[in-house]
CSV table of C-alpha atoms in Angstrom, one decimal:
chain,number,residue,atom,x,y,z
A,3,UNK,CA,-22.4,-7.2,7.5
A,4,UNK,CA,-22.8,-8.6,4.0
A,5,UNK,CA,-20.8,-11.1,2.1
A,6,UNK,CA,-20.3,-9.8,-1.6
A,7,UNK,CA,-18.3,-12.3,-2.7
A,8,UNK,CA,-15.3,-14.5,-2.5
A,9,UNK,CA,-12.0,-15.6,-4.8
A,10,UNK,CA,-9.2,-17.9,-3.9
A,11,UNK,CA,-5.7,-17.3,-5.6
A,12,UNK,CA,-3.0,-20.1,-5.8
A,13,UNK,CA,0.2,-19.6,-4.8
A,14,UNK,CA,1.1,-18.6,-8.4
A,15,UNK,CA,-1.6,-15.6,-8.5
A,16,UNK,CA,-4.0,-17.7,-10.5
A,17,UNK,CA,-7.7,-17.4,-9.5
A,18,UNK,CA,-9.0,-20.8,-8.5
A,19,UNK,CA,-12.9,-20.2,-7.4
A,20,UNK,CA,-14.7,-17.1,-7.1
A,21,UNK,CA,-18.3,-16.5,-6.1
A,22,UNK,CA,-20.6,-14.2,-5.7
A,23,UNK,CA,-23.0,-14.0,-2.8
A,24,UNK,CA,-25.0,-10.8,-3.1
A,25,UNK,CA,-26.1,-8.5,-5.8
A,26,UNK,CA,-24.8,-5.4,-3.9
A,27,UNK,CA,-21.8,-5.4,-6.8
A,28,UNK,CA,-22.4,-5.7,-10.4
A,29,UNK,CA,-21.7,-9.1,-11.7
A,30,UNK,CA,-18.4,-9.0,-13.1
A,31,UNK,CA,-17.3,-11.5,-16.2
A,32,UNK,CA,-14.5,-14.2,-15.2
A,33,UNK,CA,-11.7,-12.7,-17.0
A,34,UNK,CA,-12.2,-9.6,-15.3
A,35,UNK,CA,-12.1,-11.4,-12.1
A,36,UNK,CA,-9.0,-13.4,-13.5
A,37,UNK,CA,-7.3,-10.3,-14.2
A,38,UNK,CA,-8.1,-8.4,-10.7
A,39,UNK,CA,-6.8,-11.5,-8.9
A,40,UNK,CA,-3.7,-11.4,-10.9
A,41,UNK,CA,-3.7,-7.5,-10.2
A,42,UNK,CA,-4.3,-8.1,-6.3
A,43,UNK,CA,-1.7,-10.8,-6.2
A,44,UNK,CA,1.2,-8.3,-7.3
A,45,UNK,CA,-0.2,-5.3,-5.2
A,46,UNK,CA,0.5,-7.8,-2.0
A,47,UNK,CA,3.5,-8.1,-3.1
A,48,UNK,CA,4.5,-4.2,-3.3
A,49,UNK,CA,2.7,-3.4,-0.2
A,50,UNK,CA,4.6,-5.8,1.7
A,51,UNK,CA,8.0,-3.9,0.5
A,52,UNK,CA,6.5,-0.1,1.2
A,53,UNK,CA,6.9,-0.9,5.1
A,54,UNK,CA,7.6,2.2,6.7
A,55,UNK,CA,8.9,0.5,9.6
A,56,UNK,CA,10.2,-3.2,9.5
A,57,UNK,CA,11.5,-5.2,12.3
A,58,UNK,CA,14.7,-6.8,11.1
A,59,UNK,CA,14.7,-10.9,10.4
A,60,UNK,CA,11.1,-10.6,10.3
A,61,UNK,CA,9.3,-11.0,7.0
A,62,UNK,CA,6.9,-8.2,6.0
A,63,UNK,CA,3.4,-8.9,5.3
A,64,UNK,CA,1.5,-7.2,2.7
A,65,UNK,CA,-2.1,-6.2,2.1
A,66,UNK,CA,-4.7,-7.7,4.4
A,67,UNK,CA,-7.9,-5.2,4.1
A,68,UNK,CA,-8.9,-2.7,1.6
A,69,UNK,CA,-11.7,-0.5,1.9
A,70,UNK,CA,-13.7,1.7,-0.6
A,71,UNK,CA,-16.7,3.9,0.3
A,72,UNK,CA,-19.3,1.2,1.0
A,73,UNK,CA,-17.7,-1.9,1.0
A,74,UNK,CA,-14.3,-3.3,1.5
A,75,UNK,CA,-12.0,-6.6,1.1
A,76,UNK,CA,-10.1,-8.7,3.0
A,77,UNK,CA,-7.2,-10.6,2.2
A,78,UNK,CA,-6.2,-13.7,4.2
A,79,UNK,CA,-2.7,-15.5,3.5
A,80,UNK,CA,-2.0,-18.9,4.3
A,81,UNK,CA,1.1,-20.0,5.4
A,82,UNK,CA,1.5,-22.1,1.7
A,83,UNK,CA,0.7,-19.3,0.0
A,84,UNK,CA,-2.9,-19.5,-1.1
A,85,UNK,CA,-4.9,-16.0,-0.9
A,86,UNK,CA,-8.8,-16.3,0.3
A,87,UNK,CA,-10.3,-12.8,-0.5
A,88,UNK,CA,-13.4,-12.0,0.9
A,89,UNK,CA,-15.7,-8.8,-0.4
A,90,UNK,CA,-18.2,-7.6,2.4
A,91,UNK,CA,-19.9,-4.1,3.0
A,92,UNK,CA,-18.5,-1.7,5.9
A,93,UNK,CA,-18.6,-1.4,8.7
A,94,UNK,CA,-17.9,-5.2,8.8
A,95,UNK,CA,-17.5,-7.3,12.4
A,96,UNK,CA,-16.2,-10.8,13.1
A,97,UNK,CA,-14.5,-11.4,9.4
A,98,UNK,CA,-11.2,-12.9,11.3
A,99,UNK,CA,-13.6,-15.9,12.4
A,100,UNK,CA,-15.1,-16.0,9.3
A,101,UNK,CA,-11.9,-16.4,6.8
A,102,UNK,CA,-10.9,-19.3,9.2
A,103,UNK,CA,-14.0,-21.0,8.6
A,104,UNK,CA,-13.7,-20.6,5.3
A,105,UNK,CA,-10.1,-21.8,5.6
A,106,UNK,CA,-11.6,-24.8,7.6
A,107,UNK,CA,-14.1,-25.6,4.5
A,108,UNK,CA,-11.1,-25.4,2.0
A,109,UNK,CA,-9.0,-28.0,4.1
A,110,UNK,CA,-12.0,-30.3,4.5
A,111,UNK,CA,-13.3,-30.2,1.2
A,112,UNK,CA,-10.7,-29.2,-1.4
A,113,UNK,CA,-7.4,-30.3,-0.4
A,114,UNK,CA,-8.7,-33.6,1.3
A,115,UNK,CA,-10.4,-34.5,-1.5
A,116,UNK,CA,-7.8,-37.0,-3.5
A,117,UNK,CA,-9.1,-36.0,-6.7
A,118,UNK,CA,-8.2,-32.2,-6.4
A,119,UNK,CA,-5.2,-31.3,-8.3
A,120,UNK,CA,-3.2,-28.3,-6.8
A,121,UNK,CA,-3.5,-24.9,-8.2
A,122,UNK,CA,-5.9,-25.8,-10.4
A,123,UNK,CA,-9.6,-24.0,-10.6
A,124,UNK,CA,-11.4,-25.7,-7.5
A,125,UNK,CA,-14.8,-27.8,-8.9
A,126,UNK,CA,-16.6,-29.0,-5.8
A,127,UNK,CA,-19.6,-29.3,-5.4
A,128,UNK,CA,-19.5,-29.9,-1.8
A,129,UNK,CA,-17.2,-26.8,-1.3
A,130,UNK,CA,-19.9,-24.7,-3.0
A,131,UNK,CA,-22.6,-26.0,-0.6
A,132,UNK,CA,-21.0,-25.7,2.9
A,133,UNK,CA,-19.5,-22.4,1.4
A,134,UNK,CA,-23.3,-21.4,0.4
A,135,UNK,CA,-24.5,-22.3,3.9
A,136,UNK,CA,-22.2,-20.3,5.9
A,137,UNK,CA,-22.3,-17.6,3.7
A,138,UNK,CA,-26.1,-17.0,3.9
A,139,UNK,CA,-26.1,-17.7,7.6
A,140,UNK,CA,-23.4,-14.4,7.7
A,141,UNK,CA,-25.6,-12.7,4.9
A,142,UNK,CA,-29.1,-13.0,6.8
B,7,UNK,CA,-0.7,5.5,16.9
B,8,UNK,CA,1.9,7.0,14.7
B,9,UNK,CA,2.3,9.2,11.3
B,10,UNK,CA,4.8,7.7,9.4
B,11,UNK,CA,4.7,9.9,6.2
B,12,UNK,CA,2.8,11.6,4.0
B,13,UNK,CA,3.3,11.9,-0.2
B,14,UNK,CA,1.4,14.2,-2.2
B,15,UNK,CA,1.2,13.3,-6.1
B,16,UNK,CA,-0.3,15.9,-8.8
B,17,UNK,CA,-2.7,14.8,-11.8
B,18,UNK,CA,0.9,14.0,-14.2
B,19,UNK,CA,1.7,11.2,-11.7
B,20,UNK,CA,4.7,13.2,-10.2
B,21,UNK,CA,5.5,13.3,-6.4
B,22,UNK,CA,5.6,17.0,-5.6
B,23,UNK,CA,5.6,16.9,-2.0
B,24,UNK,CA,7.0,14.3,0.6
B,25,UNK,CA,7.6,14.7,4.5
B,26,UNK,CA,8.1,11.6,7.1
B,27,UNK,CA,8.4,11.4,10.6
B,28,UNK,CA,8.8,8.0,12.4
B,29,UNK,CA,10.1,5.6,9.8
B,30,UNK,CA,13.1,3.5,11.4
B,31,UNK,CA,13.6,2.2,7.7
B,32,UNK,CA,14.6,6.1,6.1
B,33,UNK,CA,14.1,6.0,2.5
B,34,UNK,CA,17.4,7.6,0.6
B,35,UNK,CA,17.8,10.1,-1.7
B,36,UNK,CA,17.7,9.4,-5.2
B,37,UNK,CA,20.6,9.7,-7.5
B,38,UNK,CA,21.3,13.0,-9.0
B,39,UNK,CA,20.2,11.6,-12.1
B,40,UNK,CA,16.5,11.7,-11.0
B,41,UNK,CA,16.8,14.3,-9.1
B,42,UNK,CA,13.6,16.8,-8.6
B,43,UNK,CA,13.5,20.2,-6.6
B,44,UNK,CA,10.7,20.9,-4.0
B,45,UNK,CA,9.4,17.8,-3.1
B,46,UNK,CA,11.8,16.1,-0.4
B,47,UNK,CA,14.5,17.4,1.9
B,48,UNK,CA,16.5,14.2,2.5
B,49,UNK,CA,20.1,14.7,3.0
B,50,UNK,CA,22.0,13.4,0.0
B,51,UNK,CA,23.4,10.1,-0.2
B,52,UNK,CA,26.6,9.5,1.1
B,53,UNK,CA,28.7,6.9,0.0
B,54,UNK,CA,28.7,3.8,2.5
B,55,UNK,CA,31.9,2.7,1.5
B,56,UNK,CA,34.9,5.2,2.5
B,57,UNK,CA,37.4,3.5,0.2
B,58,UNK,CA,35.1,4.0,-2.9
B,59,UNK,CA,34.5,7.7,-1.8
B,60,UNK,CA,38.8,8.1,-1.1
B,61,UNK,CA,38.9,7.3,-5.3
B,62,UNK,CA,36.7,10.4,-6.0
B,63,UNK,CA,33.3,10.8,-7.9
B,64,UNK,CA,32.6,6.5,-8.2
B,65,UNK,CA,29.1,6.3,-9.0
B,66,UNK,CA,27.2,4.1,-5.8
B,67,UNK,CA,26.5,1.3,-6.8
B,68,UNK,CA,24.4,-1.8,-5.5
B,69,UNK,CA,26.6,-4.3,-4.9
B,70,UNK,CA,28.7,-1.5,-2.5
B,71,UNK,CA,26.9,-2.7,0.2
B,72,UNK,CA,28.1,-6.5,0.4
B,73,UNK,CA,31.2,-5.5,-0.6
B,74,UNK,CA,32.2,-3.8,2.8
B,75,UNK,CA,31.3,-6.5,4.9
B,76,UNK,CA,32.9,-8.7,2.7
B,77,UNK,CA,36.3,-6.5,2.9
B,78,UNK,CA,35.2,-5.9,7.1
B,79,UNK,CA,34.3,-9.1,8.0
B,80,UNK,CA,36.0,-11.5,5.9
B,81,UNK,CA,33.7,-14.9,4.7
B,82,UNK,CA,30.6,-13.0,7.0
B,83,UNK,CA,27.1,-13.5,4.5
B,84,UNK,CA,25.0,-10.8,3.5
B,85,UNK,CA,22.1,-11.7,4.7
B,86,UNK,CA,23.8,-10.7,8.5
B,87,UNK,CA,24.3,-7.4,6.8
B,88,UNK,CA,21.1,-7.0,6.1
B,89,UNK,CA,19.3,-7.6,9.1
B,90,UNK,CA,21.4,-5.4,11.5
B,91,UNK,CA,20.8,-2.8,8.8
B,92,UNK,CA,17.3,-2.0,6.9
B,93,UNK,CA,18.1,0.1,3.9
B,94,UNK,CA,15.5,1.8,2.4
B,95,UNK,CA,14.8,2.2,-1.3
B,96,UNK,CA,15.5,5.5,-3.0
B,97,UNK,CA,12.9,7.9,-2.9
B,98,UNK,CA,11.6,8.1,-6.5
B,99,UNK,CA,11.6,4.4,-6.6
B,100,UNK,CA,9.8,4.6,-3.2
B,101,UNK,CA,7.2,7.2,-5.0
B,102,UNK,CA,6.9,4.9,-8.0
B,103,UNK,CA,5.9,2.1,-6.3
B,104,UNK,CA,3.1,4.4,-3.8
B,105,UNK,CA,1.6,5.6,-6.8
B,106,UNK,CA,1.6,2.2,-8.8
B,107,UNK,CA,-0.5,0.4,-5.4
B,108,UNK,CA,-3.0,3.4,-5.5
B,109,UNK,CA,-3.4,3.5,-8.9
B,110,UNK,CA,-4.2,-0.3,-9.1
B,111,UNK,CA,-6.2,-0.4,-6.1
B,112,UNK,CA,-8.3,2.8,-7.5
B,113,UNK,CA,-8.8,0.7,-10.7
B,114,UNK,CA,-10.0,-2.7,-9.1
B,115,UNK,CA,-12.5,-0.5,-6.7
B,116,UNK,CA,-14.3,1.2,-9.3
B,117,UNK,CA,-14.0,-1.9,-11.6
B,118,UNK,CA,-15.7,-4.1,-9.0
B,119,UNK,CA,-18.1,-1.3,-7.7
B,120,UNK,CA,-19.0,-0.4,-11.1
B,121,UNK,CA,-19.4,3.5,-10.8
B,122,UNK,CA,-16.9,5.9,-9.9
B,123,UNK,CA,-16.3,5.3,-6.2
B,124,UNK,CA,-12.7,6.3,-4.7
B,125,UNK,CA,-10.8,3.5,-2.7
B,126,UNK,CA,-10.1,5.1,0.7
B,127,UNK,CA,-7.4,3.1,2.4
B,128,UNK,CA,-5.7,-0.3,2.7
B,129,UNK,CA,-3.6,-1.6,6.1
B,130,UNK,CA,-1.1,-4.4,6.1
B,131,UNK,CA,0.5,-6.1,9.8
B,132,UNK,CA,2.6,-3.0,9.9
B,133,UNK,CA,0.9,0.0,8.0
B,134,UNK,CA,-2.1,1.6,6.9
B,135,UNK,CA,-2.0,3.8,3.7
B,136,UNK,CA,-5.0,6.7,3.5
B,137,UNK,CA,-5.9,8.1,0.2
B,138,UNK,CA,-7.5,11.1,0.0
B,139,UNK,CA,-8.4,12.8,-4.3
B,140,UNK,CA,-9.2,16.3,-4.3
B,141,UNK,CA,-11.5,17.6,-7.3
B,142,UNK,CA,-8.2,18.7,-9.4
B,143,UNK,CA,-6.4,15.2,-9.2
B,144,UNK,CA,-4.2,16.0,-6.3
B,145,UNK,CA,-3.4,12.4,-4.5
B,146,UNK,CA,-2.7,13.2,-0.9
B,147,UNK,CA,-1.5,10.0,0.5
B,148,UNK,CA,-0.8,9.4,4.6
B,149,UNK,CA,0.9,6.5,6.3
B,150,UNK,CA,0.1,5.7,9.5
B,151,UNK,CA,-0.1,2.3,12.0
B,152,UNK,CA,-2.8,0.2,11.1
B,153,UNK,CA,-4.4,0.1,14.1
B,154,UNK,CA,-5.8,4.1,13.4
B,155,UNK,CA,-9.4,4.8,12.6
B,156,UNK,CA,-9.7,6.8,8.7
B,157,UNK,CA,-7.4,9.5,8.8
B,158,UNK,CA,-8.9,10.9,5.2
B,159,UNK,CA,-9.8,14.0,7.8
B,160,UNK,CA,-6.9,15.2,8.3
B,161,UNK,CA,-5.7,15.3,4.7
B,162,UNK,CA,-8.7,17.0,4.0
B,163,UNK,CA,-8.0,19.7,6.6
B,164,UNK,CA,-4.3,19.6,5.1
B,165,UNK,CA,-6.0,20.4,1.5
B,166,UNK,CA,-8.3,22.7,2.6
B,167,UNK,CA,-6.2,24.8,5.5
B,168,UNK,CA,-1.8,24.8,4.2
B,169,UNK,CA,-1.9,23.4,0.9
B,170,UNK,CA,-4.4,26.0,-0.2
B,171,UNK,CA,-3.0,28.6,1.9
B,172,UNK,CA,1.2,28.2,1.4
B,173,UNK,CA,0.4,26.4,-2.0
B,174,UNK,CA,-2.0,27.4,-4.1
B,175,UNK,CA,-2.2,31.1,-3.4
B,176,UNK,CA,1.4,31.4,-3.2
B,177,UNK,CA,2.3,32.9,-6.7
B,178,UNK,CA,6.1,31.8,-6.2
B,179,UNK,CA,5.4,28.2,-6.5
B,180,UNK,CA,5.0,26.2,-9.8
B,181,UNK,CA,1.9,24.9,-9.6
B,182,UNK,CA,1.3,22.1,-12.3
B,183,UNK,CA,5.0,21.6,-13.2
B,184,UNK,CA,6.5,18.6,-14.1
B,185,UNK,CA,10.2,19.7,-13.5
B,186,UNK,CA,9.6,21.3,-9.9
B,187,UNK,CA,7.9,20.2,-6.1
B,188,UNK,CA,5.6,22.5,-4.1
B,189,UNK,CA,8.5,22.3,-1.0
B,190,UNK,CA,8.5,26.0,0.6
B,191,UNK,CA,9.1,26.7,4.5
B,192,UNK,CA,5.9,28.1,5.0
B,193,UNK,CA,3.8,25.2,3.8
B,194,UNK,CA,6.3,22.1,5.7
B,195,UNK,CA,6.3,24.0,8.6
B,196,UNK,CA,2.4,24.4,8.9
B,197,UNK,CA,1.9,20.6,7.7
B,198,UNK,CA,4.7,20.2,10.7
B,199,UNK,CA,2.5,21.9,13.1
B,200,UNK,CA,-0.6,20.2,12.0
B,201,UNK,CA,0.7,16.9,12.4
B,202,UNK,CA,1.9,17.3,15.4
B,203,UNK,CA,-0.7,18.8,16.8
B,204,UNK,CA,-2.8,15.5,15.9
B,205,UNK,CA,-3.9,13.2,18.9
B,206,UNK,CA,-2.6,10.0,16.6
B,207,UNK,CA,0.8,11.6,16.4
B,208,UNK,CA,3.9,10.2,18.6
């Protein structure tokens, strides 16, 4: 399995950090990424509502994996809201553990660190490098 | 496993073909207003409220609902109402809102990939959604648990053996019209069969 790339969207739908990790995928310009988090963001929302079969008092969830010919995406919610969307190539193994490391480096090094303001773009550089190292120990 | 439903969509964007089988939430008809022939057989929509329907041809409308528990059960809330009761939405709302997810998922996979490549499915906790594009724009959509492996199989050998067969070389339906569904006997009953006789069905 091969990590393509990963964004985080606020609570709001606003796309905080986004990396790429292979060249598998064309690079894509921010805005495009900007709007195709904003795009994902309401397509969670719809999805959740198109469940066939809901249990009553329980809140449907929405999208959690997408999958295209060669490659696919996986959404992870948090319980405050914040998205962590992860792009890796099919057939793909062991992505559950991965998102909660990744949810494990956005605890330690974004929302610990006092200086981070909420919802706004994420500008660590120690995020990037722990990010960097698990992702090309997945990648090699 | 389970089949939940199964919506076929032409190149216009229309629904001309829908058929479920083990939703507990039932989606409704919609009103007469937006009405279409051949594409769903759901029973009309009765009024919930029999007091409404006593006064004659009263148009349903959304608050009915919280209105009859109000007048049943007094001070009772609505959100009670709601839980002992899952409504669906009307269908071509329902349809509307399929179409809209596929369309923007489609979009964001061959924006990312860069080249024309076709999304193929998306799961949620409850769901998974299987999209399947034949050459002439046809959307043949299937929902099934998410726990299923690609179904994109089946709506191929849906395309290829009824929808070809009851469909397309059946000069009485209107192929490629805006105003009309594909419904006939023939066709439901063999997509019936099909389905049924699918290992991932019950």
């Amino acid at each position: 399995m091969t990590i393509h790339g990963l964004w985080v969207i606020s609570k709001a739908g606003g796309l905080v950090f986004s990396r790429s990790y292979s060249d598998v995928l064309p690079p894509q310009p921010v805005n495009t990424i900007l709007t195709l988090a904003g795009i994902l963001h309401g397509i969670h929302a719809i999805t959740a509502k198109l469940t066939p079969t809901p249990i009553p008092g329980v809140t449907a969830g929405g999208l959690e994996s997408f999958e295209a010919e060669g490659w696919g995406g996986k959404v992870f919610l948090t319980p405050t809201g914040t998205k962590f969307v992860v792009l890796h190539s099919l057939p793909q193994s062991g992505l559950d553990d991965l998102m909660k490391r990744i949810y494990e480096i956005y605890s330690d090094a974004v929302m610990k660190n006092p200086f981070h303001t909420p919802e706004m773009p994420i500008n660590s550089a120690l995020f990037e490098t722990k990010l960097q190292t698990l992702m090309s120990g997945v990648n090699a | 496993m389970t089949i939940y439903s199964l919506y076929i969509f032409d190149r216009h964007c229309e629904p001309v073909y829908y058929q479920d089988w083990h939703r507990t939430r039932p989606v409704r008809a919609p009103p007469p207003t937006s009405f279409k022939p051949g594409v769903h057989r759901l029973p009309p929509s009765q009024p919930t409220d029999t007091s409404t329907a006593a006064n004659g041809n009263v148009r349903e409308s959304i608050f009915s609902d919280n209105r009859t528990s109000l007048i049943s059960n007094g001070t009772t809330n609505s959100n009670n109402q709601k839980m002992s009761l899952p409504k669906g939405l009307p269908f071509d709302e329902e349809a509307k809102l399929v179409y809209g997810v596929i369309l923007s998922l489609r979009n964001m996979v061959k924006k990312l990939s860069g080249r024309d490549e076709a999304f193929t499915s998306y799961s949620t906790s409850s769901y998974k959604l299987h999209l399947f594009e034949t050459p002439t724009n046809y959307k043949f959509i299937l929902l099934s648990d998410p726990s299923s492996d690609s179904l994109r199989f089946v709506l191929r050998q849906l395309y290829v053996g009824p929808f070809l067969e009851y469909v397309i070389r059946n000069p009485l339906v209107k192929v490629d019209s805006r105003v009309e569904g594909v419904d006939n006997d023939q066709f439901r009953s063999a997509v019936d069969r099909h389905m049924k006789g699918l290992s991932m069905f019950n």
